Amino acid sequence: MALIRLGFERQHLCLLKRRSSLLLKLTAVVFAVLLFCEFLIYYLVIFRCDWPEVKTPAHDSGQKTLKAMFLADTHLLGEVRGHWLDKLRREWQMERAFQTSLWLLQPEVVFILGDIFDEGKWSSSQAWADDVARFQKIFRHPRHVQLKVVAGNHDIGFHYQMSTYKIKRFEKVFNPERLFSWKGMNFVLVNSVAQEGDGCHICSEAEAELIEISHKLNCSREHFPLFRRSDANCSGEDAAPLEERAIPFKERYDVLSREASQQLLWWLRPRLILSGHTHSACEVLHGAGVPEISVPSFSWRNRNNPSFIMGSMTPTDYALAKCYLPYENTVLATYCVAAGLLVVLILVHSGLLPSPLLFGWNLLRKFKTT
C-alpha cells in the first residue's frame, strides 16, 4: 500500500513539474513577445533615424542648427467614434512612438500639424477636457522641448462649423501664438480652416493677423495643404494608394482654394511649407519653386506605416528626412507567429504532437542510417 502511494505521489509530482515547465515556457513566450511588440520594436525602428545634415557655407559655420520634428493628424478618438479597444491600442502606439522619439532623437521643438483630436469639432465640454488630458499624457515632453500645435478641421470644424467658442477653447489649451521665432528662424502657424476668403468675422481676423506679421516671416506651417489638383504626381511608400492618387481634390475641403493658396504665398513668402490633413505623403512645388511637404498621419488608425519629418534648420538653409515608425503588419505577424508557437508548445506537452527537436533528431538519424 505504501509503495502504491509512493508511486502515485511521484507520478503526481512529475505531472506538476511538467505543468510548471509548460506554464513557465508559455509565460516566457508571452512576455518576450509583448516586450518586443509593445516596447523594443519602437527603439529598434526609430534608432535607425538620423538628423539630416545642413550644407552650411563656410562663412556661415557659426550658425546654430535647430532640430525640429513635424507630425500630423494624430486623431485621438473621442467618446463617440471607435471601439474602446481601438482607442486604447492606437493611443498606446502613439505614446510609445512619441516618447521613444523624444528619448532617442532629442528634438528641440515639435510641431503637430492639425487634427489633434477626432471629435473636437462637436465634443462637449467634459469630453473635450477628457481628450485634452489624454493628449497631454501621450505627448508629454520635457520643459526644454517646445510643442507647437496647429488647429485642424477635426479640432474646430470646417469653415462653416467653426466658431469663436471652439477656437478659443482650442487656444486656451494650445498657445495661440502665430509667430514663433527661435535661433534666428521664424515660423508661422496658420489656421488654414479660416482661409476661406469670404469675409467672415473669424476669417477677417485671421487675415489681419497674417498681414500684420507677414513681413517677418520666412517659413510656414499649416494644416490644410495649399491648392493642388490631386496626388497624381506624389510617389513613395507612404504616398496615397495608387487608386486614390488621381482622384481630384475638392477646394476648401481637401486643399485650400487656389485664391487662398496664392494669397498665403504672397503674404508669407515662405521658403518651406509643411502641412497635414491628407494622411499621406506628397511633395509639390508652388510659385517660384516653394516646396510643400505633406506630412503623413502619425496614427496607425489611418496608416499601416506612419511616419514623421525630421528637420535640421538654420537661418539660411534646411534639410529634411523622414522617420518611419513600425509597420502594423510586422507587429501583427509577430503576434501570429507567437500564437502558433504557443499552440505547438501546448500540443507537444499534451502528447498530441511530437517534439520538434525529437522529431528532427530522429529524422537526422534516419537520414544518416540510409
CSV table of C-alpha atoms in Angstrom, one decimal:
chain,number,residue,atom,x,y,z
A,1,MET,CA,0.0,0.0,0.0
A,2,ALA,CA,2.9,2.3,0.8
A,3,LEU,CA,4.6,1.5,-2.5
A,4,ILE,CA,1.4,2.3,-4.4
A,5,ARG,CA,1.0,5.7,-2.5
A,6,LEU,CA,4.7,6.5,-3.2
A,7,GLY,CA,4.3,5.7,-6.9
A,8,PHE,CA,1.2,7.9,-7.1
A,9,GLU,CA,2.9,10.8,-5.3
A,10,ARG,CA,5.9,10.5,-7.7
A,11,GLN,CA,3.6,10.5,-10.7
A,12,HIS,CA,1.7,13.4,-9.3
A,13,LEU,CA,4.9,15.3,-8.7
A,14,CYS,CA,6.1,14.6,-12.2
A,15,LEU,CA,2.8,15.9,-13.6
A,16,LEU,CA,3.1,19.1,-11.6
A,17,LYS,CA,6.7,19.6,-12.8
A,18,ARG,CA,5.6,19.2,-16.4
A,19,ARG,CA,2.7,21.6,-16.0
A,20,SER,CA,5.0,24.1,-14.2
A,21,SER,CA,7.5,23.8,-17.0
A,22,LEU,CA,4.8,24.4,-19.6
A,23,LEU,CA,3.5,27.4,-17.7
A,24,LEU,CA,7.0,28.8,-17.5
A,25,LYS,CA,7.6,28.4,-21.2
A,26,LEU,CA,4.2,29.9,-22.1
A,27,THR,CA,4.8,32.9,-19.8
A,28,ALA,CA,8.3,33.4,-21.2
A,29,VAL,CA,7.0,33.4,-24.8
A,30,VAL,CA,4.1,35.8,-24.0
A,31,PHE,CA,6.4,38.2,-22.0
A,32,ALA,CA,9.1,38.2,-24.7
A,33,VAL,CA,6.5,38.9,-27.5
A,34,LEU,CA,4.8,41.7,-25.5
A,35,LEU,CA,8.2,43.2,-24.7
A,36,PHE,CA,9.2,43.2,-28.3
A,37,CYS,CA,6.0,44.3,-29.9
A,38,GLU,CA,5.0,47.0,-27.3
A,39,PHE,CA,8.4,48.4,-26.3
A,40,LEU,CA,11.5,47.2,-28.1
A,41,ILE,CA,10.3,47.5,-31.7
A,42,TYR,CA,9.9,51.3,-31.3
A,43,TYR,CA,13.5,51.6,-30.2
A,44,LEU,CA,14.8,49.3,-32.9
A,45,VAL,CA,13.0,51.1,-35.7
A,46,ILE,CA,13.4,54.7,-34.6
A,47,PHE,CA,17.1,54.1,-33.7
A,48,ARG,CA,17.7,53.9,-37.5
A,49,CYS,CA,16.6,57.5,-38.0
A,50,ASP,CA,19.2,60.2,-38.2
A,51,TRP,CA,19.0,64.0,-38.3
A,52,PRO,CA,19.9,65.3,-41.8
A,53,GLU,CA,22.9,67.5,-42.2
A,54,VAL,CA,22.6,71.0,-43.4
A,55,LYS,CA,25.1,72.0,-46.0
A,56,THR,CA,26.2,75.3,-44.4
A,57,PRO,CA,28.6,77.5,-46.3
A,58,ALA,CA,32.0,78.1,-44.6
A,59,HIS,CA,31.3,81.7,-43.8
A,60,ASP,CA,28.1,80.7,-42.0
A,61,SER,CA,29.6,78.0,-39.9
A,62,GLY,CA,28.8,79.8,-36.7
A,63,GLN,CA,25.0,79.4,-37.3
A,64,LYS,CA,23.1,77.3,-34.8
A,65,THR,CA,21.1,74.4,-36.2
A,66,LEU,CA,17.5,73.9,-34.9
A,67,LYS,CA,16.3,70.3,-34.7
A,68,ALA,CA,12.5,70.1,-35.3
A,69,MET,CA,10.1,67.2,-35.6
A,70,PHE,CA,6.9,67.5,-37.7
A,71,LEU,CA,4.0,65.2,-37.3
A,72,ALA,CA,0.3,65.4,-38.2
A,73,ASP,CA,-3.2,64.0,-37.8
A,74,THR,CA,-3.0,62.1,-34.6
A,75,HIS,CA,-6.8,61.9,-34.4
A,76,LEU,CA,-7.3,61.0,-30.8
A,77,LEU,CA,-10.7,59.3,-30.6
A,78,GLY,CA,-13.4,60.8,-28.5
A,79,GLU,CA,-16.4,59.4,-26.7
A,80,VAL,CA,-18.5,58.7,-29.8
A,81,ARG,CA,-16.3,57.1,-32.5
A,82,GLY,CA,-14.2,54.0,-32.3
A,83,HIS,CA,-14.2,50.9,-30.0
A,84,TRP,CA,-12.6,51.4,-26.6
A,85,LEU,CA,-10.0,48.7,-27.5
A,86,ASP,CA,-9.2,50.5,-30.8
A,87,LYS,CA,-8.8,53.8,-28.8
A,88,LEU,CA,-6.6,52.1,-26.2
A,89,ARG,CA,-4.4,50.4,-28.8
A,90,ARG,CA,-3.8,53.5,-31.1
A,91,GLU,CA,-3.1,55.8,-28.2
A,92,TRP,CA,-0.6,53.3,-26.7
A,93,GLN,CA,1.2,53.1,-30.1
A,94,MET,CA,1.4,56.9,-30.5
A,95,GLU,CA,2.6,57.3,-26.9
A,96,ARG,CA,5.4,54.8,-27.3
A,97,ALA,CA,6.4,56.2,-30.7
A,98,PHE,CA,6.4,59.8,-29.4
A,99,GLN,CA,8.2,59.1,-26.1
A,100,THR,CA,10.8,56.9,-27.8
A,101,SER,CA,11.4,59.6,-30.5
A,102,LEU,CA,12.0,62.2,-27.8
A,103,TRP,CA,14.4,60.0,-25.9
A,104,LEU,CA,16.4,58.8,-28.9
A,105,LEU,CA,16.3,61.9,-31.2
A,106,GLN,CA,16.3,64.7,-28.7
A,107,PRO,CA,14.4,67.3,-30.8
A,108,GLU,CA,14.3,70.9,-29.6
A,109,VAL,CA,10.8,71.7,-31.0
A,110,VAL,CA,7.9,69.5,-32.1
A,111,PHE,CA,5.2,70.7,-34.5
A,112,ILE,CA,1.8,68.9,-34.7
A,113,LEU,CA,0.1,70.0,-37.9
A,114,GLY,CA,-3.6,69.7,-37.1
A,115,ASP,CA,-6.4,67.2,-36.4
A,116,ILE,CA,-5.1,66.5,-32.9
A,117,PHE,CA,-8.5,65.2,-32.0
A,118,ASP,CA,-11.0,63.3,-34.0
A,119,GLU,CA,-14.2,64.7,-32.4
A,120,GLY,CA,-13.1,68.2,-31.3
A,121,LYS,CA,-15.5,69.9,-33.7
A,122,TRP,CA,-18.5,68.5,-31.8
A,123,SER,CA,-17.3,67.3,-28.4
A,124,SER,CA,-18.9,68.5,-25.2
A,125,SER,CA,-17.0,70.4,-22.6
A,126,GLN,CA,-16.4,67.3,-20.5
A,127,ALA,CA,-15.5,65.2,-23.5
A,128,TRP,CA,-13.1,67.9,-24.6
A,129,ALA,CA,-11.4,68.0,-21.1
A,130,ASP,CA,-11.0,64.2,-21.2
A,131,ASP,CA,-9.5,64.3,-24.7
A,132,VAL,CA,-7.1,67.1,-23.7
A,133,ALA,CA,-6.0,65.1,-20.6
A,134,ARG,CA,-5.2,62.1,-22.7
A,135,PHE,CA,-3.3,64.2,-25.2
A,136,GLN,CA,-1.2,65.7,-22.5
A,137,LYS,CA,-0.3,62.2,-21.2
A,138,ILE,CA,0.5,60.8,-24.6
A,139,PHE,CA,2.5,63.8,-25.8
A,140,ARG,CA,4.2,64.8,-22.5
A,141,HIS,CA,7.6,66.3,-23.0
A,142,PRO,CA,10.4,67.9,-21.0
A,143,ARG,CA,10.3,71.6,-20.4
A,144,HIS,CA,13.2,72.3,-22.7
A,145,VAL,CA,11.3,70.8,-25.7
A,146,GLN,CA,8.8,73.2,-27.3
A,147,LEU,CA,5.5,71.8,-28.5
A,148,LYS,CA,3.6,73.8,-31.1
A,149,VAL,CA,0.2,72.8,-32.3
A,150,VAL,CA,-1.9,73.9,-35.4
A,151,ALA,CA,-5.7,73.6,-35.4
A,152,GLY,CA,-7.3,71.3,-37.9
A,153,ASN,CA,-10.8,70.8,-39.2
A,154,HIS,CA,-11.4,67.9,-36.7
A,155,ASP,CA,-10.4,70.2,-33.8
A,156,ILE,CA,-12.5,73.2,-34.6
A,157,GLY,CA,-14.7,72.2,-37.5
A,158,PHE,CA,-14.6,73.1,-41.2
A,159,HIS,CA,-15.2,76.8,-42.2
A,160,TYR,CA,-19.0,76.9,-41.6
A,161,GLN,CA,-18.7,74.6,-38.5
A,162,MET,CA,-16.1,76.5,-36.6
A,163,SER,CA,-17.0,79.2,-34.1
A,164,THR,CA,-15.2,81.7,-31.8
A,165,TYR,CA,-16.0,79.4,-28.9
A,166,LYS,CA,-14.3,76.4,-30.5
A,167,ILE,CA,-11.3,78.4,-31.5
A,168,LYS,CA,-10.9,80.0,-28.0
A,169,ARG,CA,-11.3,76.6,-26.4
A,170,PHE,CA,-8.5,75.2,-28.6
A,171,GLU,CA,-6.3,78.2,-28.0
A,172,LYS,CA,-6.8,78.0,-24.2
A,173,VAL,CA,-5.0,74.7,-24.2
A,174,PHE,CA,-2.5,75.3,-27.0
A,175,ASN,CA,-0.6,78.6,-27.2
A,176,PRO,CA,-2.4,80.8,-29.7
A,177,GLU,CA,0.8,82.5,-31.0
A,178,ARG,CA,1.0,82.6,-34.7
A,179,LEU,CA,4.6,83.7,-35.0
A,180,PHE,CA,7.3,81.5,-33.4
A,181,SER,CA,10.9,82.6,-33.6
A,182,TRP,CA,14.0,80.6,-32.4
A,183,LYS,CA,17.7,80.6,-33.3
A,184,GLY,CA,17.1,83.3,-36.0
A,185,MET,CA,14.3,81.5,-37.7
A,186,ASN,CA,10.7,82.5,-38.0
A,187,PHE,CA,7.8,80.0,-38.2
A,188,VAL,CA,4.1,80.9,-38.7
A,189,LEU,CA,1.3,78.5,-37.7
A,190,VAL,CA,-1.6,79.1,-40.0
A,191,ASN,CA,-5.2,78.4,-39.1
A,192,SER,CA,-5.9,77.4,-42.7
A,193,VAL,CA,-9.5,76.5,-41.9
A,194,ALA,CA,-10.1,80.3,-41.6
A,195,GLN,CA,-8.6,81.0,-45.0
A,196,GLU,CA,-11.9,80.9,-46.8
A,197,GLY,CA,-11.7,84.4,-48.1
A,198,ASP,CA,-15.4,85.1,-47.8
A,199,GLY,CA,-15.1,88.0,-45.3
A,200,CYS,CA,-16.5,86.1,-42.3
A,201,HIS,CA,-15.6,87.6,-38.9
A,202,ILE,CA,-13.2,84.8,-38.0
A,203,CYS,CA,-11.6,84.8,-41.5
A,204,SER,CA,-11.1,88.6,-41.4
A,205,GLU,CA,-9.4,88.4,-38.0
A,206,ALA,CA,-7.1,85.6,-39.2
A,207,GLU,CA,-6.2,87.5,-42.4
A,208,ALA,CA,-5.5,90.7,-40.5
A,209,GLU,CA,-3.2,88.8,-38.1
A,210,LEU,CA,-1.3,87.3,-41.0
A,211,ILE,CA,-0.9,90.7,-42.8
A,212,GLU,CA,0.4,92.2,-39.5
A,213,ILE,CA,3.3,89.7,-39.2
A,214,SER,CA,3.8,88.9,-42.9
A,215,HIS,CA,7.0,91.0,-43.3
A,216,LYS,CA,8.7,89.0,-40.5
A,217,LEU,CA,8.2,85.5,-41.9
A,218,ASN,CA,10.4,83.1,-43.8
A,219,CYS,CA,8.8,79.7,-43.0
A,220,SER,CA,5.2,78.4,-42.8
A,221,ARG,CA,3.4,75.5,-41.0
A,222,GLU,CA,-0.3,74.8,-41.5
A,223,HIS,CA,-2.9,72.1,-41.5
A,224,PHE,CA,-4.7,72.2,-44.9
A,225,PRO,CA,-2.4,71.7,-47.9
A,226,LEU,CA,-2.2,74.5,-50.4
A,227,PHE,CA,-4.1,74.1,-53.7
A,228,ARG,CA,-3.2,71.2,-55.9
A,229,ARG,CA,-5.4,69.2,-58.3
A,230,SER,CA,-4.7,65.8,-56.8
A,231,ASP,CA,-2.0,63.5,-55.6
A,232,ALA,CA,-1.3,62.2,-59.1
A,233,ASN,CA,2.3,63.3,-59.0
A,234,CYS,CA,3.0,62.0,-55.5
A,235,SER,CA,5.2,59.0,-55.0
A,236,GLY,CA,6.8,57.0,-52.3
A,237,GLU,CA,5.8,54.2,-50.0
A,238,ASP,CA,3.8,56.5,-47.8
A,239,ALA,CA,2.0,58.3,-50.6
A,240,ALA,CA,-1.7,57.8,-51.1
A,241,PRO,CA,-2.7,54.4,-52.6
A,242,LEU,CA,-2.4,54.3,-56.4
A,243,GLU,CA,-6.1,54.0,-56.9
A,244,GLU,CA,-6.7,57.3,-55.0
A,245,ARG,CA,-3.9,59.5,-56.4
A,246,ALA,CA,-5.8,60.6,-59.5
A,247,ILE,CA,-9.0,61.5,-57.6
A,248,PRO,CA,-9.4,65.3,-57.9
A,249,PHE,CA,-9.2,67.2,-54.6
A,250,LYS,CA,-12.1,69.4,-53.5
A,251,GLU,CA,-11.2,73.0,-52.9
A,252,ARG,CA,-11.8,74.2,-49.3
A,253,TYR,CA,-12.2,70.6,-48.2
A,254,ASP,CA,-9.2,68.5,-49.2
A,255,VAL,CA,-7.0,71.5,-50.0
A,256,LEU,CA,-7.2,75.3,-49.8
A,257,SER,CA,-8.7,77.2,-52.6
A,258,ARG,CA,-6.5,78.4,-55.4
A,259,GLU,CA,-7.1,82.0,-54.4
A,260,ALA,CA,-6.3,81.4,-50.7
A,261,SER,CA,-3.1,79.5,-51.6
A,262,GLN,CA,-1.9,82.3,-53.8
A,263,GLN,CA,-2.7,84.8,-51.1
A,264,LEU,CA,-0.7,82.9,-48.5
A,265,LEU,CA,2.3,82.5,-50.8
A,266,TRP,CA,2.2,86.3,-51.4
A,267,TRP,CA,1.8,87.3,-47.8
A,268,LEU,CA,4.3,84.9,-46.2
A,269,ARG,CA,6.9,84.4,-48.9
A,270,PRO,CA,7.9,81.1,-47.3
A,271,ARG,CA,10.9,79.1,-48.2
A,272,LEU,CA,9.3,75.9,-46.9
A,273,ILE,CA,5.7,74.8,-46.3
A,274,LEU,CA,4.7,71.7,-44.2
A,275,SER,CA,1.0,70.6,-44.0
A,276,GLY,CA,-1.1,67.7,-42.8
A,277,HIS,CA,-4.8,66.7,-43.4
A,278,THR,CA,-4.4,64.2,-46.3
A,279,HIS,CA,-2.9,61.4,-44.1
A,280,SER,CA,-0.5,60.7,-47.0
A,281,ALA,CA,2.9,62.0,-48.0
A,282,CYS,CA,3.4,64.3,-51.0
A,283,GLU,CA,5.9,66.9,-52.2
A,284,VAL,CA,4.9,69.7,-54.6
A,285,LEU,CA,6.4,73.0,-55.8
A,286,HIS,CA,4.4,76.3,-55.7
A,287,GLY,CA,5.1,79.5,-57.4
A,288,ALA,CA,8.8,80.2,-57.9
A,289,GLY,CA,9.8,76.7,-56.6
A,290,VAL,CA,8.5,76.9,-53.0
A,291,PRO,CA,8.3,73.3,-51.7
A,292,GLU,CA,5.3,72.0,-49.8
A,293,ILE,CA,5.7,68.7,-47.9
A,294,SER,CA,2.5,66.9,-46.8
A,295,VAL,CA,3.2,65.0,-43.6
A,296,PRO,CA,1.6,61.6,-43.3
A,297,SER,CA,-0.7,60.7,-40.3
A,298,PHE,CA,1.1,59.8,-37.1
A,299,SER,CA,-1.7,57.3,-36.2
A,300,TRP,CA,-1.8,53.6,-37.1
A,301,ARG,CA,-5.6,54.0,-37.4
A,302,ASN,CA,-5.0,56.0,-40.6
A,303,ARG,CA,-1.9,54.2,-41.9
A,304,ASN,CA,-0.1,50.9,-41.8
A,305,ASN,CA,3.2,52.8,-41.9
A,306,PRO,CA,3.0,56.1,-40.0
A,307,SER,CA,6.0,58.5,-40.1
A,308,PHE,CA,7.1,62.0,-39.2
A,309,ILE,CA,9.5,64.5,-40.6
A,310,MET,CA,12.9,65.5,-39.0
A,311,GLY,CA,14.2,68.9,-40.0
A,312,SER,CA,17.6,70.4,-39.4
A,313,MET,CA,17.2,74.1,-39.9
A,314,THR,CA,19.4,77.3,-40.0
A,315,PRO,CA,18.5,80.8,-40.9
A,316,THR,CA,19.8,80.2,-44.4
A,317,ASP,CA,19.1,76.6,-45.2
A,318,TYR,CA,17.3,73.4,-44.1
A,319,ALA,CA,17.5,69.6,-44.6
A,320,LEU,CA,14.6,67.2,-44.1
A,321,ALA,CA,14.5,63.4,-43.5
A,322,LYS,CA,11.6,61.0,-42.9
A,323,CYS,CA,11.5,58.7,-39.9
A,324,TYR,CA,9.2,55.7,-40.3
A,325,LEU,CA,7.5,54.0,-37.4
A,326,PRO,CA,7.0,50.2,-37.0
A,327,TYR,CA,4.7,48.7,-39.6
A,328,GLU,CA,1.4,47.4,-38.2
A,329,ASN,CA,1.8,44.3,-40.4
A,330,THR,CA,5.1,43.4,-38.7
A,331,VAL,CA,3.5,43.6,-35.2
A,332,LEU,CA,0.5,41.5,-36.3
A,333,ALA,CA,2.7,38.9,-38.0
A,334,THR,CA,4.9,38.6,-34.8
A,335,TYR,CA,1.8,38.0,-32.7
A,336,CYS,CA,0.5,35.4,-35.1
A,337,VAL,CA,3.8,33.6,-35.1
A,338,ALA,CA,3.9,33.7,-31.3
A,339,ALA,CA,0.3,32.3,-31.1
A,340,GLY,CA,1.4,29.5,-33.4
A,341,LEU,CA,4.3,28.7,-31.1
A,342,LEU,CA,2.1,28.7,-28.1
A,343,VAL,CA,-0.2,26.2,-29.8
A,344,VAL,CA,2.8,23.9,-30.7
A,345,LEU,CA,4.1,24.0,-27.1
A,346,ILE,CA,0.7,23.0,-25.7
A,347,LEU,CA,0.2,20.2,-28.2
A,348,VAL,CA,3.7,18.9,-27.5
A,349,HIS,CA,3.1,19.0,-23.8
A,350,SER,CA,-0.2,17.1,-24.3
A,351,GLY,CA,1.4,14.4,-26.4
A,352,LEU,CA,-0.7,15.3,-29.4
A,353,LEU,CA,2.3,16.4,-31.4
A,354,PRO,CA,5.9,15.0,-31.2
A,355,SER,CA,8.5,17.4,-30.0
A,356,PRO,CA,10.0,19.3,-33.0
A,357,LEU,CA,13.5,18.7,-31.6
A,358,LEU,CA,12.9,15.0,-31.1
A,359,PHE,CA,11.3,14.7,-34.5
A,360,GLY,CA,14.3,16.5,-36.1
A,361,TRP,CA,16.8,14.3,-34.3
A,362,ASN,CA,15.0,11.1,-35.3
A,363,LEU,CA,14.8,12.4,-38.9
A,364,LEU,CA,18.5,13.1,-38.9
A,365,ARG,CA,19.4,9.7,-37.5
A,366,LYS,CA,17.2,8.1,-40.1
A,367,PHE,CA,19.0,10.1,-42.8
A,368,LYS,CA,22.4,9.0,-41.5
A,369,THR,CA,21.5,5.3,-41.4
A,370,THR,CA,20.3,5.3,-45.0
